[in-house]
Amino acid sequence: MTKDEQSTGPRKTAEKRRGPVLLRGEQVDSSTTDQRLLDSAQNADWLHTDPWRVMRIQSEFVEGFGTLAELGPAISVFGSARTPVGSAEYEAGVRIGRALVEAGYAVVTGGGPGAMESANKGAHEAGGTSVGLGIELPFEQGLNQYVDLGLNFRYFFVRKTMFVKYSQGFIVLPGGFGTLDELFEALTLVQTHKVTRFPVILFGVDYWSGLVDWVKRTVIAEGKASAADLELIQLTDSVDEAMKILEDAARRNGVQNPAHNPE
């Protein structure tokens, strides 16, 4: 720093305030926010800027919260979009969707085909609330025909918030990376107490046993997780047992069985 700089301080530069933002020097622009808003000759590039994305994100949260706020007790069911119609896994999903409705729950899925469709089908045919939370993907997927209440999201993280916020538990059918993503995010949120402890049920013992064994023999054995963390996961092949796990969890959390709630 020169003697002149020490005596006079920083050199004065142009300064402008844009809402809470302070601009100086080369950051100062010659137009105003209102001017750009009212300029009909501008291009549409602003639609793809991060500040505008914030508004889109906000709108998705508002729409999701507004649509699902009065959903009532619900269980999210995850699974592969590639599960063939008529397969044993698909039929298990139908039975699960039906049983959840009979137990007083709404059924929430990703709204796609395969395992998601199967749970929505069971809920729809049982006369319950069948919810699909879709996501914009590079390949067109759309909501399956058994969704009675559907929302499509641009952003995965907004969609994931809806799954967690409005569910009392997760049932996870065999699936791929997307299913694993939802599974481990749910386990992380429960493990870190970001959400109230709720059951995470892996349906399909043969399919999921290898993963659970790896967690036990590698992750826990090497100290990357605690043995108590494994208690967050329940494995079953029985729809009745899955319903019993949900009922027991509700009782532990002081929640009345939704099927017993008076109208």
XYZ file of N, CA and C in Angstrom:
789
model
N 0.854 -1.188 0.000
C 0.000 0.000 0.000
C 0.894 1.244 0.000
N 0.621 2.194 -0.851
C 1.433 3.407 -0.939
C 1.060 4.373 0.163
N 1.931 5.400 0.338
C 1.674 6.416 1.358
C 0.378 7.156 1.086
N 0.126 7.429 -0.219
C -1.103 8.146 -0.578
C -2.338 7.316 -0.230
N -2.254 5.998 -0.503
C -3.384 5.127 -0.205
C -3.638 5.054 1.293
N -2.546 5.047 2.098
C -2.696 5.005 3.536
C -3.386 6.267 4.055
N -3.107 7.378 3.430
C -3.650 8.642 3.929
C -5.052 8.929 3.415
N -5.332 8.482 2.224
C -6.624 8.841 1.624
C -7.628 7.689 1.657
N -7.191 6.444 1.912
C -8.103 5.304 1.903
C -8.357 4.822 0.494
N -9.271 3.837 0.331
C -9.550 3.281 -0.991
C -10.056 4.337 -1.955
N -9.721 4.173 -3.194
C -10.155 5.110 -4.222
C -11.666 5.020 -4.394
N -12.302 6.156 -4.523
C -13.747 6.190 -4.733
C -14.100 5.608 -6.097
N -15.091 4.735 -6.120
C -15.562 4.157 -7.367
C -17.073 4.313 -7.453
N -17.575 4.099 -8.655
C -19.027 4.157 -8.833
C -19.682 3.088 -7.958
N -20.856 3.431 -7.442
C -21.546 2.517 -6.528
C -23.037 2.526 -6.830
N -23.645 1.359 -6.717
C -25.076 1.244 -6.998
C -25.652 0.136 -6.119
N -26.866 0.348 -5.656
C -27.550 -0.702 -4.899
C -28.713 -1.243 -5.728
N -28.797 -2.579 -5.750
C -29.887 -3.259 -6.459
C -30.560 -4.170 -5.444
N -31.588 -3.621 -4.770
C -32.197 -4.355 -3.670
C -31.154 -4.561 -2.572
N -30.946 -5.777 -2.096
C -29.963 -6.026 -1.044
C -28.530 -6.136 -1.564
N -28.346 -6.051 -2.881
C -27.042 -6.261 -3.501
C -26.318 -4.935 -3.676
N -25.027 -4.885 -3.291
C -24.188 -3.715 -3.489
C -23.273 -3.951 -4.679
N -23.284 -3.017 -5.638
C -22.437 -3.101 -6.827
C -21.457 -1.942 -6.832
N -20.174 -2.242 -7.164
C -19.159 -1.208 -7.250
C -18.278 -1.440 -8.458
N -17.686 -0.375 -8.940
C -16.737 -0.473 -10.034
C -17.351 -1.062 -11.279
N -16.697 -2.063 -11.828
C -17.146 -2.667 -13.083
C -18.437 -3.465 -12.932
N -18.856 -3.749 -11.691
C -20.095 -4.490 -11.475
C -21.343 -3.625 -11.683
N -21.157 -2.298 -11.696
C -22.293 -1.391 -11.850
C -22.794 -1.438 -13.291
N -24.091 -1.666 -13.464
C -24.673 -1.664 -14.813
C -25.472 -0.384 -15.012
N -25.823 -0.132 -16.255
C -26.472 1.138 -16.589
C -27.985 1.060 -16.605
N -28.547 -0.146 -16.486
C -30.001 -0.289 -16.519
C -30.509 -0.663 -15.136
N -31.826 -0.582 -14.971
C -32.442 -0.946 -13.693
C -33.246 -2.230 -13.867
N -33.574 -2.839 -12.733
C -34.354 -4.075 -12.774
C -35.724 -3.836 -13.407
N -36.384 -2.730 -13.036
C -37.681 -2.408 -13.624
C -37.564 -2.216 -15.133
N -36.499 -1.544 -15.556
C -36.316 -1.297 -16.985
C -36.211 -2.612 -17.746
N -35.425 -3.538 -17.186
C -35.276 -4.830 -17.872
C -36.578 -5.618 -17.859
N -37.341 -5.494 -16.774
C -38.615 -6.201 -16.679
C -39.602 -5.718 -17.731
N -39.631 -4.396 -17.957
C -40.613 -3.804 -18.858
C -40.150 -3.722 -20.304
N -38.929 -4.149 -20.582
C -38.386 -4.083 -21.936
C -38.896 -5.260 -22.757
N -39.837 -4.983 -23.646
C -40.436 -6.056 -24.447
C -39.493 -6.580 -25.515
N -38.403 -5.875 -25.770
C -37.482 -6.286 -26.844
C -36.414 -7.260 -26.372
N -36.383 -7.560 -25.057
C -35.330 -8.437 -24.554
C -35.556 -9.877 -24.999
N -34.467 -10.678 -24.967
C -34.602 -12.094 -25.298
C -35.051 -12.872 -24.059
N -35.179 -14.170 -24.202
C -35.711 -15.007 -23.117
C -34.623 -15.670 -22.290
N -33.375 -15.216 -22.417
C -32.295 -15.849 -21.661
C -32.516 -15.770 -20.161
N -33.196 -14.713 -19.709
C -33.410 -14.533 -18.269
C -34.205 -15.692 -17.664
N -34.971 -16.392 -18.493
C -35.747 -17.530 -17.985
C -34.859 -18.651 -17.469
N -33.599 -18.654 -17.870
C -32.700 -19.759 -17.538
C -31.611 -19.350 -16.564
N -31.760 -18.194 -15.925
C -30.761 -17.737 -14.968
C -31.101 -18.253 -13.573
N -30.101 -18.308 -12.691
C -30.302 -18.861 -11.357
C -31.334 -18.112 -10.520
N -31.367 -16.757 -10.535
C -32.407 -16.084 -9.754
C -33.815 -16.494 -10.176
N -34.030 -16.658 -11.473
C -35.359 -17.076 -11.917
C -35.638 -18.518 -11.507
N -34.612 -19.357 -11.505
C -34.793 -20.741 -11.058
C -35.251 -20.779 -9.594
N -34.758 -19.851 -8.798
C -35.190 -19.788 -7.406
C -36.700 -19.606 -7.327
N -37.260 -18.780 -8.194
C -38.704 -18.572 -8.204
C -39.434 -19.837 -8.624
N -38.879 -20.544 -9.592
C -39.494 -21.801 -10.005
C -39.454 -22.821 -8.869
N -38.322 -22.892 -8.188
C -38.188 -23.808 -7.057
C -39.212 -23.455 -5.986
N -39.330 -22.165 -5.697
C -40.303 -21.724 -4.708
C -41.712 -22.112 -5.115
N -42.032 -21.925 -6.379
C -43.379 -22.238 -6.842
C -43.671 -23.734 -6.729
N -42.647 -24.575 -6.948
C -42.861 -26.019 -6.821
C -43.116 -26.407 -5.363
N -42.379 -25.782 -4.435
C -42.639 -26.046 -3.020
C -44.047 -25.596 -2.633
N -44.439 -24.401 -3.071
C -45.768 -23.885 -2.731
C -46.854 -24.792 -3.287
N -46.706 -25.204 -4.538
C -47.707 -26.070 -5.165
C -47.772 -27.418 -4.458
N -46.605 -27.979 -4.136
C -46.578 -29.266 -3.452
C -47.191 -29.200 -2.071
N -46.786 -28.195 -1.284
C -47.331 -28.050 0.056
C -48.839 -27.816 0.004
N -49.264 -26.965 -0.918
C -50.684 -26.659 -1.014
C -51.529 -27.858 -1.420
N -50.987 -28.682 -2.298
C -51.737 -29.839 -2.790
C -51.796 -30.963 -1.766
N -50.719 -31.156 -1.015
C -50.615 -32.327 -0.141
C -50.886 -32.040 1.329
N -51.105 -30.786 1.688
C -51.239 -30.414 3.101
C -52.350 -31.179 3.805
N -53.431 -31.495 3.106
C -54.563 -32.176 3.724
C -54.651 -33.640 3.286
N -53.518 -34.197 2.876
C -53.510 -35.574 2.394
C -53.860 -36.567 3.485
N -53.449 -36.305 4.706
C -53.670 -37.248 5.795
C -52.545 -38.273 5.860
N -52.684 -39.288 6.709
C -51.626 -40.297 6.854
C -51.331 -40.969 5.518
N -50.045 -41.098 5.205
C -49.653 -41.654 3.906
C -48.371 -42.459 4.048
N -48.193 -43.393 3.137
C -46.973 -44.189 3.043
C -46.436 -44.051 1.617
N -45.133 -43.790 1.498
C -44.501 -43.729 0.182
C -43.998 -45.108 -0.213
N -44.296 -45.502 -1.438
C -43.855 -46.795 -1.968
C -42.924 -46.535 -3.140
N -41.713 -47.072 -3.060
C -40.713 -46.900 -4.108
C -40.437 -48.234 -4.792
N -39.897 -48.161 -5.992
C -39.529 -49.367 -6.718
C -39.235 -49.051 -8.167
N -38.763 -50.035 -8.874
C -38.288 -49.838 -10.237
C -39.406 -49.523 -11.222
N -39.122 -48.576 -12.106
C -40.033 -48.290 -13.222
C -40.013 -49.422 -14.243
N -39.014 -50.312 -14.156
C -38.852 -51.386 -15.134
C -39.490 -52.704 -14.697
N -40.161 -52.709 -13.571
C -40.832 -53.931 -13.117
C -41.947 -54.294 -14.096
N -41.912 -55.506 -14.681
C -42.915 -55.856 -15.692
C -44.313 -56.027 -15.105
N -45.306 -55.558 -15.846
C -46.696 -55.780 -15.455
C -46.957 -57.278 -15.403
N -47.609 -57.719 -14.337
C -47.939 -59.130 -14.194
C -46.878 -59.959 -13.504
N -45.698 -59.393 -13.266
C -44.641 -60.125 -12.572
C -44.994 -60.258 -11.091
N -44.262 -61.125 -10.391
C -44.508 -61.322 -8.966
C -44.292 -60.019 -8.193
N -43.273 -59.251 -8.587
C -43.007 -57.983 -7.907
C -44.138 -56.976 -8.148
N -44.653 -56.963 -9.372
C -45.752 -56.054 -9.692
C -46.989 -56.414 -8.865
N -47.303 -57.686 -8.804
C -48.483 -58.122 -8.052
C -48.307 -57.844 -6.559
N -47.077 -57.947 -6.062
C -46.828 -57.605 -4.668
C -47.116 -56.125 -4.425
N -46.730 -55.285 -5.373
C -47.011 -53.857 -5.259
C -48.500 -53.564 -5.226
N -49.268 -54.287 -6.038
C -50.724 -54.119 -6.037
C -51.292 -54.483 -4.671
N -50.825 -55.598 -4.111
C -51.312 -56.031 -2.795
C -50.932 -55.018 -1.717
N -49.739 -54.478 -1.816
C -49.296 -53.482 -0.838
C -50.156 -52.227 -0.919
N -50.409 -51.738 -2.130
C -51.248 -50.556 -2.294
C -52.637 -50.759 -1.726
N -53.191 -51.930 -1.981
C -54.533 -52.241 -1.473
C -54.522 -52.314 0.055
N -53.521 -52.994 0.604
C -53.451 -53.163 2.058
C -53.249 -51.821 2.767
N -52.474 -50.939 2.164
C -52.258 -49.623 2.774
C -53.561 -48.836 2.863
N -54.358 -48.881 1.787
C -55.647 -48.193 1.805
C -56.555 -48.793 2.873
N -56.568 -50.112 2.964
C -57.396 -50.781 3.974
C -56.945 -50.437 5.386
N -55.648 -50.093 5.530
C -55.126 -49.699 6.840
C -55.330 -48.216 7.112
N -55.906 -47.496 6.158
C -56.225 -46.090 6.366
C -55.224 -45.099 5.824
N -54.293 -45.581 4.979
C -53.262 -44.702 4.440
C -53.536 -44.290 2.992
N -53.091 -43.104 2.639
C -52.945 -42.753 1.231
C -51.646 -43.379 0.739
N -51.572 -43.646 -0.559
C -50.384 -44.267 -1.148
C -49.707 -43.248 -2.055
N -48.425 -42.997 -1.791
C -47.657 -42.024 -2.565
C -46.534 -42.741 -3.290
N -46.442 -42.539 -4.595
C -45.351 -43.119 -5.384
C -44.746 -42.035 -6.276
N -43.732 -42.432 -7.041
C -43.156 -41.532 -8.024
C -44.014 -41.353 -9.251
N -45.143 -42.048 -9.296
C -46.130 -41.837 -10.347
C -45.817 -42.487 -11.679
N -44.696 -43.179 -11.779
C -44.298 -43.766 -13.048
C -44.846 -45.167 -13.253
N -44.286 -45.889 -14.227
C -44.716 -47.264 -14.511
C -44.076 -48.251 -13.532
N -44.222 -49.535 -13.827
C -43.552 -50.569 -13.053
C -44.074 -50.684 -11.637
N -43.144 -50.763 -10.679
C -43.513 -50.935 -9.278
C -44.354 -49.773 -8.775
N -44.060 -48.574 -9.241
C -44.845 -47.410 -8.823
C -46.292 -47.561 -9.276
N -46.474 -47.940 -10.516
C -47.826 -48.151 -11.042
C -48.568 -49.215 -10.248
N -47.859 -50.263 -9.872
C -48.522 -51.372 -9.170
C -49.116 -50.896 -7.846
N -48.359 -50.111 -7.073
C -48.879 -49.614 -5.794
C -50.034 -48.642 -6.016
N -49.910 -47.776 -7.023
C -51.018 -46.876 -7.353
C -52.255 -47.657 -7.781
N -52.049 -48.723 -8.522
C -53.179 -49.544 -8.968
C -53.905 -50.156 -7.779
N -53.151 -50.727 -6.839
C -53.771 -51.317 -5.660
C -54.559 -50.305 -4.864
N -53.993 -49.094 -4.704
C -54.679 -48.045 -3.956
C -55.936 -47.576 -4.680
N -55.808 -47.385 -5.989
C -56.940 -46.911 -6.795
C -58.084 -47.921 -6.771
N -57.762 -49.182 -6.963
C -58.804 -50.215 -7.016
C -59.454 -50.434 -5.654
N -58.742 -50.089 -4.577
C -59.295 -50.230 -3.231
C -60.104 -49.001 -2.826
N -60.162 -48.005 -3.719
C -60.948 -46.816 -3.439
C -60.257 -45.806 -2.541
N -58.925 -45.895 -2.439
C -58.182 -44.974 -1.600
C -57.607 -43.818 -2.383
N -56.747 -43.045 -1.728
C -56.092 -41.910 -2.362
C -54.782 -42.380 -2.971
N -54.686 -42.281 -4.284
C -53.519 -42.749 -5.028
C -52.774 -41.540 -5.580
N -51.587 -41.278 -5.020
C -50.839 -40.067 -5.328
C -49.606 -40.416 -6.159
N -49.343 -39.596 -7.172
C -48.133 -39.755 -7.971
C -47.353 -38.459 -8.026
N -46.094 -38.511 -7.601
C -45.216 -37.341 -7.655
C -44.193 -37.573 -8.753
N -44.489 -37.079 -9.951
C -43.645 -37.323 -11.110
C -42.456 -36.375 -11.162
N -41.553 -36.659 -12.095
C -40.356 -35.839 -12.271
C -40.067 -35.675 -13.749
N -39.648 -34.488 -14.141
C -39.254 -34.221 -15.526
C -37.957 -34.971 -15.831
N -37.984 -35.807 -16.867
C -36.823 -36.606 -17.249
C -36.515 -36.402 -18.732
N -35.284 -36.740 -19.161
C -34.944 -36.591 -20.581
C -35.834 -37.442 -21.481
N -36.270 -38.582 -20.975
C -37.181 -39.436 -21.729
C -38.562 -39.302 -21.119
N -39.559 -39.223 -21.966
C -40.922 -38.985 -21.499
C -41.420 -40.182 -20.702
N -41.975 -39.919 -19.543
C -42.501 -40.998 -18.710
C -43.961 -40.750 -18.375
N -44.261 -39.621 -17.749
C -45.637 -39.275 -17.436
C -46.164 -40.048 -16.242
N -47.344 -39.647 -15.772
C -47.972 -40.305 -14.639
C -48.798 -41.491 -15.113
N -48.778 -42.562 -14.343
C -49.541 -43.750 -14.738
C -51.042 -43.524 -14.568
N -51.822 -44.388 -15.170
C -53.273 -44.200 -15.248
C -53.997 -44.403 -13.916
N -53.291 -44.927 -12.905
C -53.932 -45.180 -11.617
C -53.709 -44.056 -10.606
N -53.042 -42.992 -11.017
C -52.834 -41.838 -10.149
C -54.091 -40.973 -10.153
N -54.633 -40.727 -8.961
C -55.814 -39.867 -8.830
C -55.447 -38.437 -8.466
N -54.300 -38.270 -7.820
C -53.810 -36.950 -7.432
C -52.339 -36.889 -7.843
N -52.048 -36.083 -8.842
C -50.698 -36.100 -9.393
C -50.052 -34.730 -9.444
N -48.734 -34.724 -9.238
C -47.920 -33.521 -9.376
C -46.671 -33.873 -10.162
N -46.261 -32.994 -11.056
C -45.014 -33.177 -11.788
C -44.023 -32.112 -11.351
N -42.797 -32.533 -11.067
C -41.770 -31.616 -10.575
C -40.629 -31.482 -11.574
N -39.987 -30.323 -11.556
C -38.761 -30.126 -12.321
C -37.544 -30.593 -11.523
N -37.613 -30.435 -10.209
C -36.429 -30.599 -9.369
C -36.585 -31.801 -8.434
N -35.579 -32.678 -8.460
C -35.607 -33.874 -7.633
C -35.711 -33.529 -6.151
N -34.960 -32.513 -5.703
C -34.915 -32.243 -4.269
C -36.246 -31.728 -3.744
N -37.022 -31.040 -4.574
C -38.356 -30.616 -4.150
C -39.254 -31.838 -4.021
N -39.196 -32.693 -5.009
C -39.990 -33.925 -5.001
C -39.654 -34.786 -3.785
N -38.365 -34.913 -3.488
C -37.954 -35.726 -2.341
C -38.503 -35.159 -1.038
N -38.540 -33.832 -0.934
C -39.094 -33.214 0.261
C -40.545 -33.621 0.457
N -41.308 -33.682 -0.633
C -42.719 -34.060 -0.538
C -42.876 -35.510 -0.075
N -42.011 -36.400 -0.576
C -42.068 -37.795 -0.145
C -41.878 -37.908 1.364
N -40.900 -37.195 1.882
C -40.567 -37.317 3.298
C -41.575 -36.580 4.175
N -41.924 -35.373 3.787
C -42.783 -34.528 4.623
C -44.160 -35.136 4.842
N -44.704 -35.798 3.827
C -46.088 -36.244 3.909
C -46.227 -37.757 4.079
N -45.173 -38.433 4.496
C -45.231 -39.882 4.689
C -44.941 -40.250 6.133
N -45.591 -41.317 6.585
C -45.323 -41.878 7.901
C -44.413 -43.104 7.821
N -43.990 -43.447 6.622
C -43.100 -44.588 6.447
C -42.846 -44.840 4.975
N -41.819 -45.646 4.691
C -41.460 -46.004 3.318
C -41.519 -47.518 3.164
N -42.070 -47.951 2.059
C -41.962 -49.350 1.649
C -41.202 -49.366 0.331
N -40.121 -50.124 0.282
C -39.219 -50.089 -0.865
C -39.221 -51.444 -1.573
N -39.813 -51.476 -2.739
C -39.802 -52.663 -3.590
C -38.479 -52.720 -4.351
N -38.131 -53.867 -4.934
C -36.884 -53.959 -5.701
C -36.790 -52.854 -6.752
N -35.617 -52.232 -6.823
C -35.426 -51.142 -7.769
C -33.968 -50.869 -8.032
N -33.713 -49.864 -8.857
C -32.359 -49.530 -9.273
C -31.820 -48.308 -8.560
N -31.020 -47.504 -9.295
C -30.334 -46.372 -8.681
C -31.297 -45.353 -8.073
N -32.393 -45.067 -8.778
C -33.353 -44.101 -8.239
C -33.954 -44.578 -6.934
N -34.283 -45.862 -6.883
C -34.840 -46.444 -5.662
C -33.815 -46.426 -4.539
N -32.561 -46.763 -4.864
C -31.500 -46.741 -3.857
C -31.268 -45.318 -3.347
N -31.367 -44.346 -4.229
C -31.207 -42.954 -3.843
C -32.253 -42.567 -2.802
N -33.510 -42.895 -3.079
C -34.581 -42.579 -2.137
C -34.388 -43.332 -0.826
N -33.986 -44.594 -0.915
C -33.793 -45.404 0.275
C -32.735 -44.814 1.191
N -31.549 -44.523 0.642
C -30.463 -44.062 1.490
C -30.668 -42.627 1.973
N -31.373 -41.818 1.196
C -31.690 -40.491 1.704
C -32.624 -40.600 2.895
N -33.630 -41.478 2.802
C -34.556 -41.663 3.919
C -33.817 -42.152 5.156
N -32.929 -43.145 4.972
C -32.173 -43.674 6.104
C -31.279 -42.602 6.729
N -30.674 -41.762 5.885
C -29.809 -40.696 6.398
C -30.616 -39.682 7.203
N -31.796 -39.314 6.714
C -32.628 -38.346 7.421
C -33.103 -38.893 8.764
N -33.426 -40.188 8.806
C -33.854 -40.796 10.062
C -32.663 -40.926 11.007
N -31.526 -41.379 10.478
C -30.325 -41.573 11.293
C -29.871 -40.279 11.949
N -29.962 -39.188 11.218
C -29.488 -37.886 11.722
C -30.598 -37.094 12.411
N -31.760 -37.723 12.589
C -32.892 -37.113 13.295
C -33.396 -35.849 12.609
N -33.221 -35.781 11.302
C -33.794 -34.674 10.544
C -35.298 -34.861 10.378
N -35.750 -36.112 10.431
C -37.177 -36.404 10.416
C -37.467 -37.333 11.584
N -38.740 -37.328 12.021
C -39.151 -38.233 13.080
C -38.910 -39.665 12.630
N -38.409 -40.467 13.526
C -38.113 -41.854 13.180
C -39.364 -42.528 12.633
N -39.243 -43.086 11.456
C -40.355 -43.833 10.884
C -39.811 -45.057 10.166
N -40.645 -46.061 9.961
C -40.150 -47.335 9.437
C -39.740 -47.253 7.973
N -38.665 -47.965 7.645
C -38.222 -48.142 6.266
C -38.221 -49.638 6.012
N -39.159 -50.092 5.199
C -39.381 -51.524 4.976
C -38.877 -51.906 3.592
N -37.951 -52.847 3.537
C -37.472 -53.388 2.272
C -38.286 -54.634 1.956
N -39.054 -54.556 0.881
C -39.927 -55.671 0.524
C -39.247 -56.504 -0.569
N -38.962 -57.765 -0.238
C -38.265 -58.656 -1.162
C -36.950 -59.108 -0.544
N -37.025 -60.130 0.296
C -35.859 -60.554 1.069
C -34.710 -60.975 0.168
N -34.993 -61.777 -0.864
C -33.922 -62.242 -1.754
C -33.221 -61.071 -2.441
N -33.988 -60.088 -2.849
C -33.412 -58.954 -3.570
C -32.543 -58.091 -2.663
N -33.003 -57.825 -1.447
C -32.353 -56.843 -0.584
C -31.334 -57.432 0.387
N -31.326 -58.762 0.575
C -30.446 -59.361 1.582
C -28.974 -59.074 1.323
N -28.562 -59.092 0.064
C -27.167 -58.822 -0.262
C -26.740 -57.431 0.171
N -27.610 -56.461 -0.034
C -27.307 -55.082 0.373
C -27.203 -54.980 1.884
N -28.153 -55.580 2.583
C -28.146 -55.515 4.043
C -26.920 -56.225 4.605
N -26.552 -57.377 4.020
C -25.353 -58.096 4.466
C -24.104 -57.258 4.258
N -24.023 -56.541 3.125
C -22.871 -55.669 2.860
C -22.780 -54.556 3.887
N -23.933 -53.952 4.207
C -23.945 -52.907 5.224
C -23.442 -53.463 6.558
N -23.894 -54.670 6.896
C -23.526 -55.269 8.174
C -22.058 -55.677 8.200
N -21.588 -56.360 7.153
C -20.258 -56.981 7.174
C -19.141 -56.038 6.713
N -19.520 -54.971 6.032
C -18.488 -54.039 5.556
C -18.629 -52.666 6.205
N -19.764 -52.026 5.993
C -19.942 -50.662 6.489
C -19.878 -50.610 8.015
N -20.664 -51.458 8.672
C -20.678 -51.460 10.134
C -19.407 -52.088 10.690
N -18.965 -53.170 10.065
C -17.756 -53.849 10.545
C -16.537 -52.946 10.515
N -16.466 -52.037 9.552
C -15.331 -51.121 9.457
C -15.565 -49.804 10.189
N -16.645 -49.743 10.945
C -16.900 -48.567 11.767
C -17.457 -47.373 11.043
N -17.955 -47.564 9.821
C -18.523 -46.444 9.057
C -19.970 -46.143 9.444
N -20.572 -47.049 10.181
C -21.920 -46.873 10.717
C -22.009 -47.715 11.972
N -23.024 -47.478 12.775
C -23.183 -48.238 14.014
C -24.170 -49.374 13.810
N -24.069 -50.376 14.673
C -24.982 -51.520 14.586
C -26.424 -51.074 14.755
N -26.640 -50.020 15.551
C -28.003 -49.521 15.771
C -28.625 -48.992 14.487
N -27.776 -48.522 13.562
C -28.301 -47.987 12.307
C -29.013 -49.064 11.485
N -28.580 -50.306 11.653
C -29.202 -51.399 10.904
C -30.636 -51.639 11.353
N -30.934 -51.192 12.568
C -32.292 -51.357 13.084
C -33.291 -50.458 12.364
N -32.788 -49.509 11.578
C -33.676 -48.637 10.816
C -34.336 -49.370 9.657
N -33.778 -50.528 9.284
C -34.240 -51.274 8.113
C -34.981 -52.534 8.547
N -36.114 -52.788 7.931
C -36.886 -54.014 8.168
C -37.043 -54.744 6.833
N -36.769 -56.050 6.831
C -36.918 -56.867 5.622
C -38.117 -57.786 5.753
N -38.860 -57.931 4.671
C -39.989 -58.852 4.700
C -40.401 -59.245 3.286
N -41.087 -60.387 3.199
C -41.754 -60.818 1.964
C -43.261 -60.838 2.150
N -43.713 -60.417 3.314
C -45.124 -60.544 3.668
C -45.797 -59.178 3.730
N -46.886 -59.047 3.007
C -47.658 -57.803 3.063
C -48.228 -57.604 4.455
N -48.724 -58.679 5.054
C -49.283 -58.581 6.405
C -48.222 -58.115 7.405
N -47.009 -58.666 7.282
C -45.941 -58.257 8.188
C -45.578 -56.787 7.985
N -45.566 -56.339 6.732
C -45.282 -54.932 6.458
C -46.314 -54.032 7.127
N -47.580 -54.407 7.068
C -48.629 -53.619 7.710
C -48.469 -53.636 9.229
N -48.025 -54.783 9.767
C -47.814 -54.884 11.213
C -46.656 -53.977 11.645
N -45.602 -53.902 10.838
C -44.469 -53.014 11.142
C -44.939 -51.563 11.188
N -45.763 -51.182 10.237
C -46.290 -49.815 10.215
C -47.182 -49.541 11.426
N -48.019 -50.518 11.766
C -48.913 -50.360 12.916
C -48.117 -50.222 14.209
N -47.088 -51.055 14.374
C -46.268 -50.997 15.589
C -45.527 -49.663 15.675
N -45.023 -49.182 14.542
C -44.302 -47.907 14.527
C -45.237 -46.760 14.897
N -46.451 -46.793 14.378
C -47.423 -45.757 14.700
C -47.753 -45.765 16.191
N -47.872 -46.958 16.749
C -48.173 -47.060 18.169
C -47.019 -46.518 19.015
N -45.770 -46.844 18.623
C -44.609 -46.343 19.369
C -44.527 -44.820 19.320
N -44.938 -44.261 18.180
C -44.879 -42.807 18.015
C -46.128 -42.104 18.532
N -47.035 -42.877 19.145
C -48.234 -42.282 19.709
C -49.242 -41.833 18.685
N -49.211 -42.480 17.492
C -50.139 -42.124 16.419
C -51.221 -43.189 16.331
N -52.476 -42.745 16.360
C -53.582 -43.672 16.244
C -53.627 -44.276 14.857
N -53.980 -45.550 14.780
C -54.129 -46.193 13.478
C -55.131 -45.391 12.645
N -54.718 -44.916 11.481
C -55.620 -44.058 10.679
C -56.917 -44.757 10.310
N -56.898 -46.083 10.222
C -58.117 -46.823 9.865
C -59.159 -46.747 10.986
N -58.718 -46.377 12.199
C -59.630 -46.299 13.332
C -60.099 -44.881 13.616
N -59.587 -43.917 12.827
C -59.988 -42.537 13.041
C -61.445 -42.336 12.663
N -62.236 -41.653 13.481
C -63.640 -41.395 13.113
C -63.724 -40.414 11.971
N -64.729 -40.554 11.143
C -64.953 -39.612 10.038
C -65.418 -38.279 10.585
